[in-house]
Tab-separated table of C-alpha atoms in Angstrom:
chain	number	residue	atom	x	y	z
A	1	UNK	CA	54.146	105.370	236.339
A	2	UNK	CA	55.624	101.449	235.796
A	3	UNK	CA	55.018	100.058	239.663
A	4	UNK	CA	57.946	98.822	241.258
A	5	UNK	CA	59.710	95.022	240.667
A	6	UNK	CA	59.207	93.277	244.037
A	7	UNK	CA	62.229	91.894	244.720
A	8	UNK	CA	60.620	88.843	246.845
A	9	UNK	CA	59.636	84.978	246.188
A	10	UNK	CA	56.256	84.090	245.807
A	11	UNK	CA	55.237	80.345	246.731
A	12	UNK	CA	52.280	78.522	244.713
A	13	UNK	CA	50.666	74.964	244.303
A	14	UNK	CA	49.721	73.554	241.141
A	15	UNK	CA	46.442	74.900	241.101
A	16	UNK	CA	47.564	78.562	241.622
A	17	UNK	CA	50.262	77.888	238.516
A	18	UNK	CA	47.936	77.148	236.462
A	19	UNK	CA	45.394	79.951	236.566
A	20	UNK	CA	48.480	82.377	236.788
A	21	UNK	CA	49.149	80.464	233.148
A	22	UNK	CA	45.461	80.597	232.455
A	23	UNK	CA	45.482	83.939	232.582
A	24	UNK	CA	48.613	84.607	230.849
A	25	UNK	CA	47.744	82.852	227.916
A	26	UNK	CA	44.554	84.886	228.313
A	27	UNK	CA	46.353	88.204	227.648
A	28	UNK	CA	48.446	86.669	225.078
A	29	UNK	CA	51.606	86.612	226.865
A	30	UNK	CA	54.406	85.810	225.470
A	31	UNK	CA	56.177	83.944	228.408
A	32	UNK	CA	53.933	80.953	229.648
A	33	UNK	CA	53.757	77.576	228.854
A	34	UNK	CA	50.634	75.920	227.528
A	35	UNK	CA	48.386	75.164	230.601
A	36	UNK	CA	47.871	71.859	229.534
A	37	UNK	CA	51.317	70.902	229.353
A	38	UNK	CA	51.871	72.549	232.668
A	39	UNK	CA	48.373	70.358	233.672
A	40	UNK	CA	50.394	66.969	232.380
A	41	UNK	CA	53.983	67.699	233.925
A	42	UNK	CA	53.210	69.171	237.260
A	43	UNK	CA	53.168	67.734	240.201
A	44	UNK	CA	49.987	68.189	241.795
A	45	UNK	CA	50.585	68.194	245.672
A	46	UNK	CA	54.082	70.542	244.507
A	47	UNK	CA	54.810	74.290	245.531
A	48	UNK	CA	56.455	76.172	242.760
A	49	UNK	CA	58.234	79.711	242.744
A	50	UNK	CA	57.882	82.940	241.343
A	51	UNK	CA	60.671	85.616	241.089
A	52	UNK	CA	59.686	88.456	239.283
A	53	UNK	CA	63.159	89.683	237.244
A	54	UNK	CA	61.696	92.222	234.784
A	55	UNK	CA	58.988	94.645	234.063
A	56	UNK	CA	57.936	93.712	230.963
A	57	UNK	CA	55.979	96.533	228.482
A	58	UNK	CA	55.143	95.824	224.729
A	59	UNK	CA	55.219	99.070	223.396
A	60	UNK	CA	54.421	97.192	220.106
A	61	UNK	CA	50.955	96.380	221.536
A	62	UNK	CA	49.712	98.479	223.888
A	63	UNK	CA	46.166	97.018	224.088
A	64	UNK	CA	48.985	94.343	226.231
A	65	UNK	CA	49.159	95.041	230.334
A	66	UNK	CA	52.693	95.771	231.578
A	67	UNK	CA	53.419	92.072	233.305
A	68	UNK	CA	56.323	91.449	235.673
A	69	UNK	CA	58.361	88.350	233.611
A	70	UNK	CA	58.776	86.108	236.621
A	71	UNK	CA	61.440	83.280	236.489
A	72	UNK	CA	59.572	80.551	238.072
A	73	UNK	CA	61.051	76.816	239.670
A	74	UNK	CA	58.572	74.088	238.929
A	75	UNK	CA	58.505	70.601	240.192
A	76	UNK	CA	57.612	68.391	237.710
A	77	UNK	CA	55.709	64.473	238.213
A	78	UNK	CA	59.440	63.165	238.604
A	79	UNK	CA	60.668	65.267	241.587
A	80	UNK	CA	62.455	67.385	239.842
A	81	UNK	CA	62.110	71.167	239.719
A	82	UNK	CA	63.328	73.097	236.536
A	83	UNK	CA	62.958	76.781	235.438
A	84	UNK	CA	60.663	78.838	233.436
A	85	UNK	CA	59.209	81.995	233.086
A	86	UNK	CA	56.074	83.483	233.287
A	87	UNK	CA	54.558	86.630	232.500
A	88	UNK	CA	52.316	88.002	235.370
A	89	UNK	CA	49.895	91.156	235.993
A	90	UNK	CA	51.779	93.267	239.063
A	91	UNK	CA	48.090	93.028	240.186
A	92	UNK	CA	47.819	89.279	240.566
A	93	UNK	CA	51.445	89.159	241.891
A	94	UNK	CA	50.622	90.781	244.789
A	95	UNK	CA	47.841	89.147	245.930
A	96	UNK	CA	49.905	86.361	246.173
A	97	UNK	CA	50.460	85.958	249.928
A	98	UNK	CA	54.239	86.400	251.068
A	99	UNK	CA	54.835	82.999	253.111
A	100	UNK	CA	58.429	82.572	252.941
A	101	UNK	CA	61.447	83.875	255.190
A	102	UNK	CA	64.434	85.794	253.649
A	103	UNK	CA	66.922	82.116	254.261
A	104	UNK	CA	64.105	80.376	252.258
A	105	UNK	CA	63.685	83.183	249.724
A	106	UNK	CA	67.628	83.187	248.984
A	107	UNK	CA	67.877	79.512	248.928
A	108	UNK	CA	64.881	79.654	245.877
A	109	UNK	CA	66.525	81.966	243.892
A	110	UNK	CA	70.139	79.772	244.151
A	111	UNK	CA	67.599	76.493	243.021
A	112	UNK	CA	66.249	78.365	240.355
A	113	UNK	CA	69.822	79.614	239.133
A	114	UNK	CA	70.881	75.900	238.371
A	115	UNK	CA	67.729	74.748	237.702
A	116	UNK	CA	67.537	72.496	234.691
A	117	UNK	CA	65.421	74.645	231.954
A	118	UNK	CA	62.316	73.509	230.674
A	119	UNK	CA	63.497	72.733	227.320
A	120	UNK	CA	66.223	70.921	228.406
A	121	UNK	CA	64.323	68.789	230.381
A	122	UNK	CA	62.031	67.832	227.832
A	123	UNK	CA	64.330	67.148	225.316
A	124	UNK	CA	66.245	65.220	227.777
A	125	UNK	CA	62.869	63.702	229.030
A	126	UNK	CA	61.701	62.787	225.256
A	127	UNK	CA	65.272	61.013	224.748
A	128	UNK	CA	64.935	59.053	227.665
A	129	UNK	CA	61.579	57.777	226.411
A	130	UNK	CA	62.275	56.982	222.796
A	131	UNK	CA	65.845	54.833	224.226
């Protein structure tokens, strides 16, 4: 039986982020971004977000754990937060401790919904460097 989507926000720091990408890259997820770039754009005293919006199954490879794909709102070394995703075990998700009211939960999911996307920001971010 696929568990059941939490539909809840899940607050991390940097260090969290980056063994939930650890261990994504681990299983050979397919939504994560390299833990080293996360490692070199991060803010390190930040809180990011997870929102799980899918359960994810590869039917294709089933030596792969269903993961929940979480969209996630990361603050970057310039203040800025901008969206990704990451594939998570439902395991791991929930022993993430639930530390945020509904208001704060509902204001998340409206900064990740025009949050600037990763690849926009580092296009954007690489043009304002080579100017």
């Amino acid at each position: 039986m696929t568990p059941t989507l939490p539909r809840t926000v899940r607050a991390v720091d940097t260090d969290q982020l980056l063994d939930l990408a650890q261990e994504a890259a681990m299983h050979g997820f397919s939504q994560r971004l390299p833990v080293d770039w996360l490692r070199e754009h991060l803010a390190a005293e930040a809180t990011h977000y997870l929102f799980p919006t899918l359960v994810q199954r590869l039917t294709h490879r089933p030596d792969v754990p269903l993961q929940w794909r979480c969209q996630q709102l990361l603050t970057v070394g310039t203040g800025e937060q901008i969206w990704g995703l990451l594939d998570v075990l439902p395991d791991t998700f929930d022993k993430i401790p639930e530390t945020l009211d509904t208001e704060s939960k509902k204001e998340i999911v409206n900064r990740i919904e025009h949050a600037v996307k990763v690849r926009e920001w580092m296009e954007r971010t690489a043009s304002d460097t080579s100017s």
